Rosetta silent file (secondary structure, phi, psi, omega in degrees, C-alpha in Angstrom):
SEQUENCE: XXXXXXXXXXXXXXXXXXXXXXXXXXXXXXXXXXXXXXXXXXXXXXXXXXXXXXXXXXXXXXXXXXXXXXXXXXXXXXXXXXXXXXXXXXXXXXXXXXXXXXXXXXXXXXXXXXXXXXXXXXXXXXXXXXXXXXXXXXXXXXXXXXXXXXXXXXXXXXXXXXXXXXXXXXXXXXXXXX
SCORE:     score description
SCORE:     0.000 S_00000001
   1 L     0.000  158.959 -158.347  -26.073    5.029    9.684 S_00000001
   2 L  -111.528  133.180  164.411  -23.090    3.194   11.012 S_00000001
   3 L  -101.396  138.739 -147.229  -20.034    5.340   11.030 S_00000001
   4 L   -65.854  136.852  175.448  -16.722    3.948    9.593 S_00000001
   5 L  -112.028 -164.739  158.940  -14.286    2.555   12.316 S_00000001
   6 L  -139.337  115.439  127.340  -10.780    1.799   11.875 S_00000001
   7 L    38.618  -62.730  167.374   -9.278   -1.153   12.008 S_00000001
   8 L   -92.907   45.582  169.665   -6.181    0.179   14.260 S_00000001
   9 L   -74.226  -42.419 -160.718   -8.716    2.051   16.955 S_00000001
  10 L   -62.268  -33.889 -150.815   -7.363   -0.383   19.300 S_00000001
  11 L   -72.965  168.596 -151.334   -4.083   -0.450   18.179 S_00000001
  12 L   -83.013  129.311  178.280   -1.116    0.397   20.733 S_00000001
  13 L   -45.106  159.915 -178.442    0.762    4.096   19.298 S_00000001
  14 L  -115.758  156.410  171.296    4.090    3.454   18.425 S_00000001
  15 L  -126.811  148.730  168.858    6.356    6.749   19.569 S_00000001
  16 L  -172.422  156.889  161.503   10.146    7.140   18.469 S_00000001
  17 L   -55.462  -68.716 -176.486   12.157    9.998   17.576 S_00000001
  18 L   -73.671  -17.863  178.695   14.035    7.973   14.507 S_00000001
  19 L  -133.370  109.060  160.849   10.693    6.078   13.289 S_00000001
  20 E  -125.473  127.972  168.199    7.253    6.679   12.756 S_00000001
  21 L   -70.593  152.193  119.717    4.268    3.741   12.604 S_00000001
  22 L  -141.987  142.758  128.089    1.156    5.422   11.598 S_00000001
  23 E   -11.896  124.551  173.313   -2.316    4.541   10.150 S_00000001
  24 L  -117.482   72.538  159.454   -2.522    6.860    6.359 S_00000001
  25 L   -64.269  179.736  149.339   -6.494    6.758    6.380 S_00000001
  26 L   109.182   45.055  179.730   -8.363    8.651    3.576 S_00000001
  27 L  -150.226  156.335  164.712   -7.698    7.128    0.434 S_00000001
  28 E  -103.654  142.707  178.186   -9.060    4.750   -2.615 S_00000001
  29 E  -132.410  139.930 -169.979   -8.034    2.195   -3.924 S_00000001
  30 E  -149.956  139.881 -148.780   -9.690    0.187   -7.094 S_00000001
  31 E  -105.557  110.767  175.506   -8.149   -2.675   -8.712 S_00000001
  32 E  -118.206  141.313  172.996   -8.967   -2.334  -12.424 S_00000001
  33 E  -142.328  137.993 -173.226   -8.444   -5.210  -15.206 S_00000001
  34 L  -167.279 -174.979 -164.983   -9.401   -6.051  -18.311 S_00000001
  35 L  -120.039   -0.753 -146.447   -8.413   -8.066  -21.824 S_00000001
  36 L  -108.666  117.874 -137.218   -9.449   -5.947  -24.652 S_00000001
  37 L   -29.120  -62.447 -156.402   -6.235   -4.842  -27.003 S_00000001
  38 L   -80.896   11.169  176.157   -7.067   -1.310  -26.346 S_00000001
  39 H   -44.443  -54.187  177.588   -7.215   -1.915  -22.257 S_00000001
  40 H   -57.674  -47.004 -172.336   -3.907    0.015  -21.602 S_00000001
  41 H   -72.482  -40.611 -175.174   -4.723    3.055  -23.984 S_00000001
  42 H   -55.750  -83.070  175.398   -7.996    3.476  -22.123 S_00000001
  43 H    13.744  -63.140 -166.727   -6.577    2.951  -19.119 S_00000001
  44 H   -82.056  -81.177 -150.493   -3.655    5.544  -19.716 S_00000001
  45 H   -70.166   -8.145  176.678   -6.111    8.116  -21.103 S_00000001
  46 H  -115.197  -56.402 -139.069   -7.993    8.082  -17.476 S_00000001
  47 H  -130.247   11.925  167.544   -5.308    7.755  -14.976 S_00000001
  48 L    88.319  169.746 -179.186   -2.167    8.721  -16.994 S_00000001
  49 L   -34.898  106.749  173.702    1.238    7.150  -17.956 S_00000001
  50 L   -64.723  157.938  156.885    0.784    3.540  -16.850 S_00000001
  51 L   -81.380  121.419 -179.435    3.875    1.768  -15.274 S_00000001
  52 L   -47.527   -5.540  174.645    6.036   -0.480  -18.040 S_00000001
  53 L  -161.381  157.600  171.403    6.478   -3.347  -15.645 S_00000001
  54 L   -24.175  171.784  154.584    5.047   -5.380  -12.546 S_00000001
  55 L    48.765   24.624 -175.838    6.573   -3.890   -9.161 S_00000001
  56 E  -146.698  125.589 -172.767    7.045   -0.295  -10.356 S_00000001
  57 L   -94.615  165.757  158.520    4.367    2.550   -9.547 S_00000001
  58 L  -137.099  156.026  177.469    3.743    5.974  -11.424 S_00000001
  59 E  -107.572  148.558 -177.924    2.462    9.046   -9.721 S_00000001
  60 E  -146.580   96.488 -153.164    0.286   10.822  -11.818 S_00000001
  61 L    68.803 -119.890 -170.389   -0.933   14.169  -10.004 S_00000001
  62 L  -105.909   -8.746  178.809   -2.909   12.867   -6.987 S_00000001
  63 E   -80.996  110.723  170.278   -3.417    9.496   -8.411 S_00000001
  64 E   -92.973  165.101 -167.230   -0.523    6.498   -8.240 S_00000001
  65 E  -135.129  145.374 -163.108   -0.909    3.461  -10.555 S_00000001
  66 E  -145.569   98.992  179.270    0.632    0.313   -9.356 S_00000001
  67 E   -83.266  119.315  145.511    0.842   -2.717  -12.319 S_00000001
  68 L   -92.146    2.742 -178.086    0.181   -5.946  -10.439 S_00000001
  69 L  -159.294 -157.059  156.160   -0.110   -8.020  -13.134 S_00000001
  70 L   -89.292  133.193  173.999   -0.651   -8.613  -16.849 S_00000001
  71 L    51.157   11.354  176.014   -3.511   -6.094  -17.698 S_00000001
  72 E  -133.386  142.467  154.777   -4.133   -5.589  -13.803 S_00000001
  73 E  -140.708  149.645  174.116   -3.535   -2.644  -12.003 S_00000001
  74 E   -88.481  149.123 -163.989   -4.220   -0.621   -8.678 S_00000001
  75 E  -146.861  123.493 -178.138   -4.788    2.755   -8.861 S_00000001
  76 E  -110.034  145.842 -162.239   -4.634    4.984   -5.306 S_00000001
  77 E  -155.269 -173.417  171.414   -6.076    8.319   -5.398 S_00000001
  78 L   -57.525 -177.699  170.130   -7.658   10.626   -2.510 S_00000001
  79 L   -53.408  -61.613 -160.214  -10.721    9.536   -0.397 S_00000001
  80 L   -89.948   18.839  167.127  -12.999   11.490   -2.492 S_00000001
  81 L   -61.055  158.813  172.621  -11.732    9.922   -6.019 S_00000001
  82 L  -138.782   12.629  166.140  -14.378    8.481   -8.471 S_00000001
  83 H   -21.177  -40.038 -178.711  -11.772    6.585  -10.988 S_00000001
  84 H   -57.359  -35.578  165.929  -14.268    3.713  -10.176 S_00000001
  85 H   -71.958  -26.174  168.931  -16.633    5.329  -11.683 S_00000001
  86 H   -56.797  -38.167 -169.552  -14.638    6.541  -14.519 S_00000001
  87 H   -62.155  -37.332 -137.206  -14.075    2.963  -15.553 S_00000001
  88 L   -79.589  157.006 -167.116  -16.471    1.154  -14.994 S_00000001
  89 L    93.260   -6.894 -150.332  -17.727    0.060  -18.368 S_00000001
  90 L  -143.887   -2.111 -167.452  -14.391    0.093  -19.671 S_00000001
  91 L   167.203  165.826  140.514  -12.658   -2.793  -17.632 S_00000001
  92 E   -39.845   97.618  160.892  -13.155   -5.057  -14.377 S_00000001
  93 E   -70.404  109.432  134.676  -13.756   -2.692  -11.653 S_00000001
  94 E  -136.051  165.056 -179.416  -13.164   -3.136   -7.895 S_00000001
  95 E   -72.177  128.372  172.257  -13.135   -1.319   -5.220 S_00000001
  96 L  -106.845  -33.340 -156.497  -10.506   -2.116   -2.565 S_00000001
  97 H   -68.565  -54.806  174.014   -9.845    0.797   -0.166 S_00000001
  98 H   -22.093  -41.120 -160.185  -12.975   -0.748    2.144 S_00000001
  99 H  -123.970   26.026 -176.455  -11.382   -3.646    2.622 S_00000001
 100 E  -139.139  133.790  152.390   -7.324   -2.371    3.179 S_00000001
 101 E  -112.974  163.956 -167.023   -5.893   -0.133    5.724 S_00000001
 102 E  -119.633  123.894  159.873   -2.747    1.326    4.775 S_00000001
 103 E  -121.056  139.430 -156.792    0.443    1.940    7.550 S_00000001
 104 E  -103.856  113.661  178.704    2.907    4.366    6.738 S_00000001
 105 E  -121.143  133.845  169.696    6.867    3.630    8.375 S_00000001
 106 E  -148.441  165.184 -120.626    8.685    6.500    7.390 S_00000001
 107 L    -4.384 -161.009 -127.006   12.311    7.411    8.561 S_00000001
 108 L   -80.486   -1.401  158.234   15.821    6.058    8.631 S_00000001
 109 L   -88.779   76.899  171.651   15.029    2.726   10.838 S_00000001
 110 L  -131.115  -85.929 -166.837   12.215    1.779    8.226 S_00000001
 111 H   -43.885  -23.180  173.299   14.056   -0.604    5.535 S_00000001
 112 H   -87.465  -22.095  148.510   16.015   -2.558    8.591 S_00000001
 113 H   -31.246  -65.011 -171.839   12.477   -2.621   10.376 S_00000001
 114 H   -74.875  -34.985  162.351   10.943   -4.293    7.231 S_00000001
 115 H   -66.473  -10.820  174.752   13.633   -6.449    6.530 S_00000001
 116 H   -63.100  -52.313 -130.061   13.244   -7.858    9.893 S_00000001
 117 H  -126.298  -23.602  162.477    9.685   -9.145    8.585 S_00000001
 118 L  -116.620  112.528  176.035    9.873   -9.288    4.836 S_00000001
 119 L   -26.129   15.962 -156.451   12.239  -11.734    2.569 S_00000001
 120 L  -102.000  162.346  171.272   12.914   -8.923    0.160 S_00000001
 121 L   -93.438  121.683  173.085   16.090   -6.929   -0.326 S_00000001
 122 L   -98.709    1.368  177.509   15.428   -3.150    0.821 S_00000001
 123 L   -52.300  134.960  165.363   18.767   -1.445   -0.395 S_00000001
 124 L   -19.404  -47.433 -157.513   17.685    1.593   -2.241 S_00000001
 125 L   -75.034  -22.581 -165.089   19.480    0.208   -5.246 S_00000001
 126 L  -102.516   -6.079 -153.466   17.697   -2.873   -5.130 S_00000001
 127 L  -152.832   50.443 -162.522   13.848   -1.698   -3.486 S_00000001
 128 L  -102.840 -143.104 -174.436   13.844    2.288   -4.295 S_00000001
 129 L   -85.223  159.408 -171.785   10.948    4.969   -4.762 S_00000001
 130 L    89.001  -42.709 -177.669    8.093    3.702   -6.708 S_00000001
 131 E   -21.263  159.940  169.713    8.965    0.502   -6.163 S_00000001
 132 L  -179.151  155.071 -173.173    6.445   -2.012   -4.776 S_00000001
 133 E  -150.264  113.349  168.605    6.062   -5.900   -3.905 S_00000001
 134 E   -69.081  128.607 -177.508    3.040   -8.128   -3.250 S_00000001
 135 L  -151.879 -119.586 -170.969    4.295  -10.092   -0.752 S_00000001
 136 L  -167.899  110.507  169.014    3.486  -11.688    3.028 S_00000001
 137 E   -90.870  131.898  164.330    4.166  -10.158    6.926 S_00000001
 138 L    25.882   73.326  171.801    3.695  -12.980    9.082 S_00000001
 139 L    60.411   29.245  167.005    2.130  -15.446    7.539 S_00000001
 140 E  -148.971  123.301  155.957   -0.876  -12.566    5.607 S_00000001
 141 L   -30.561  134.959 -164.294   -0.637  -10.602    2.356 S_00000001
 142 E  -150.825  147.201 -172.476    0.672   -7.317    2.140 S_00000001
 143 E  -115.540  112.129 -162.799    1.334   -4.988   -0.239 S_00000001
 144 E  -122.218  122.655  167.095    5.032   -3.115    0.485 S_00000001
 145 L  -135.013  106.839 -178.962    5.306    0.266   -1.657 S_00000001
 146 L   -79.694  121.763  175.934    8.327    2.611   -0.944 S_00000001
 147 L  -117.150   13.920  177.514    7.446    6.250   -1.363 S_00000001
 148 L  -133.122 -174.067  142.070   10.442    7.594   -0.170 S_00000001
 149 L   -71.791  -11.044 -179.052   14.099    7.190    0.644 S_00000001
 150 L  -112.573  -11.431 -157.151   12.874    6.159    4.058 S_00000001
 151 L  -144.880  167.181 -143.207    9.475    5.618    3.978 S_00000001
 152 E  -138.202  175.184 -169.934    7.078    3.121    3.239 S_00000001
 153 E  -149.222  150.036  179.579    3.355    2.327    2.979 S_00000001
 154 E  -138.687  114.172  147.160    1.796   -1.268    3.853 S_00000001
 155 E  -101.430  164.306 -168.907   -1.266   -2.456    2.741 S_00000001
 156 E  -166.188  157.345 -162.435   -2.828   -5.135    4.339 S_00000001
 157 E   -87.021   97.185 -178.004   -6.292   -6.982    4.393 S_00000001
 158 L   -34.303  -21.473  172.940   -8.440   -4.894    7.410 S_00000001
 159 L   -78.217  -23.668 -170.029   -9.091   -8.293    9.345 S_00000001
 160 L  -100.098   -6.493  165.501   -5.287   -8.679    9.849 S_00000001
 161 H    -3.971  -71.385 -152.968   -4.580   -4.946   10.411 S_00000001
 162 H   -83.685  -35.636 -149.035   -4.320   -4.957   14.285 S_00000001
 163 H   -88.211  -31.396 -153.393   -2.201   -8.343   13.868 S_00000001
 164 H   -89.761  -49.968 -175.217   -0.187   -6.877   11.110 S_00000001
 165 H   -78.622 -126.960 -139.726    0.692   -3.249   12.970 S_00000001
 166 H   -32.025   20.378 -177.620    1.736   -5.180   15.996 S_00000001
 167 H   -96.237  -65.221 -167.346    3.887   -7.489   14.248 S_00000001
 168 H   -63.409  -48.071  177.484    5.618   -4.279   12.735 S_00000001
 169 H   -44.006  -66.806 -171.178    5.621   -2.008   16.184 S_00000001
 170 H   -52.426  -70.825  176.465    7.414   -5.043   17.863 S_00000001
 171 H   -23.797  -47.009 -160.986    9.746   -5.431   14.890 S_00000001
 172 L   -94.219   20.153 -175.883   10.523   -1.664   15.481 S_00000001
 173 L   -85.887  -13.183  155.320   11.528   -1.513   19.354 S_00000001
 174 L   -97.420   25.546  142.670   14.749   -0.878   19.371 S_00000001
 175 L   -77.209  -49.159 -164.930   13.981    2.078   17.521 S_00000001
 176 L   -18.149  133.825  145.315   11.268    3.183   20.783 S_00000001
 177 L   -87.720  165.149 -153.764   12.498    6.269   22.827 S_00000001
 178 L   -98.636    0.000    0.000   12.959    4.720   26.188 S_00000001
């Protein structure tokens, strides 16, 4: 059996005092949708208090819920989750985490890092925790979710990974220790 590789084996470490790049393996993610009046109350009754609007997460335990749409949402949980399986029968199921790696920028260079690279406003007041934006690093879709006051999680589409963390590492070099 072929064992699971990652995406960033290649990639170069980033080191800084004031910043950390990382890879956040280990987690699922499954894109559930569906049309039928009572879609939310199911929904809600598996994975907890949905969020009231686009661009705003809820944590619920170990699970976060992330509306992306009308009637669509992502729902991130541990490695070992089986929400997909909860669902399925109950909505559009898919599975995502296969086909996303997630990198983690967390402290107080991270929002002028990302603002280098995304069109978005990152003041707290305007971008704070929970928060989240489908949006685009250099020219590929990305997924920007702030889980801190500093720190941030990127998802991104596993072929553009390596393209995607070396976009951001370069963005972040005058953070480096020398």
């Amino acid at each position: 059996m072929l064992e699971p590789r990652s995406a960033l084996a290649s990639a170069k470490p980033y080191v800084s005092p004031a910043l950390s790049i990382a890879e956040r393996p280990g987690f699922s993610l499954t894109q559930a949708a569906g049309l039928d009046v009572d879609f939310e109350a199911k929904l809600a009754a598996a994975v907890g208090p949905l969020p009231p609007r686009v661009g705003l997460a809820t944590v619920n335990g170990s699970l976060t819920v992330m509306r992306i749409g009308p009637a669509q949402f992502w729902i991130l949980g541990p490695e070992t989750d089986d929400i997909a399986a909860k669902l399925r029968g109950q909505c559009a199921v898919t599975p995502l985490a296969h086909s996303r790696v997630r990198i983690a920028l967390s402290g107080a260079p991270a929002r002028a890092v990302l603002a280098k690279l995304v069109p978005m406003d990152f003041h707290p007041a305007a971008f704070g925790l929970g928060a989240f934006a489908l949006t685009g690093i250099h020219h590929t879709p990305a997924t920007v979710h702030c889980t801190g006051d500093h720190a941030f999680d990127l998802y991104v589409m596993r072929t553009f990974a390596l393209n995607i963390w070396e976009v951001v590492t370069d963005a972040a070099l005058e953070f480096r220790a020398p």
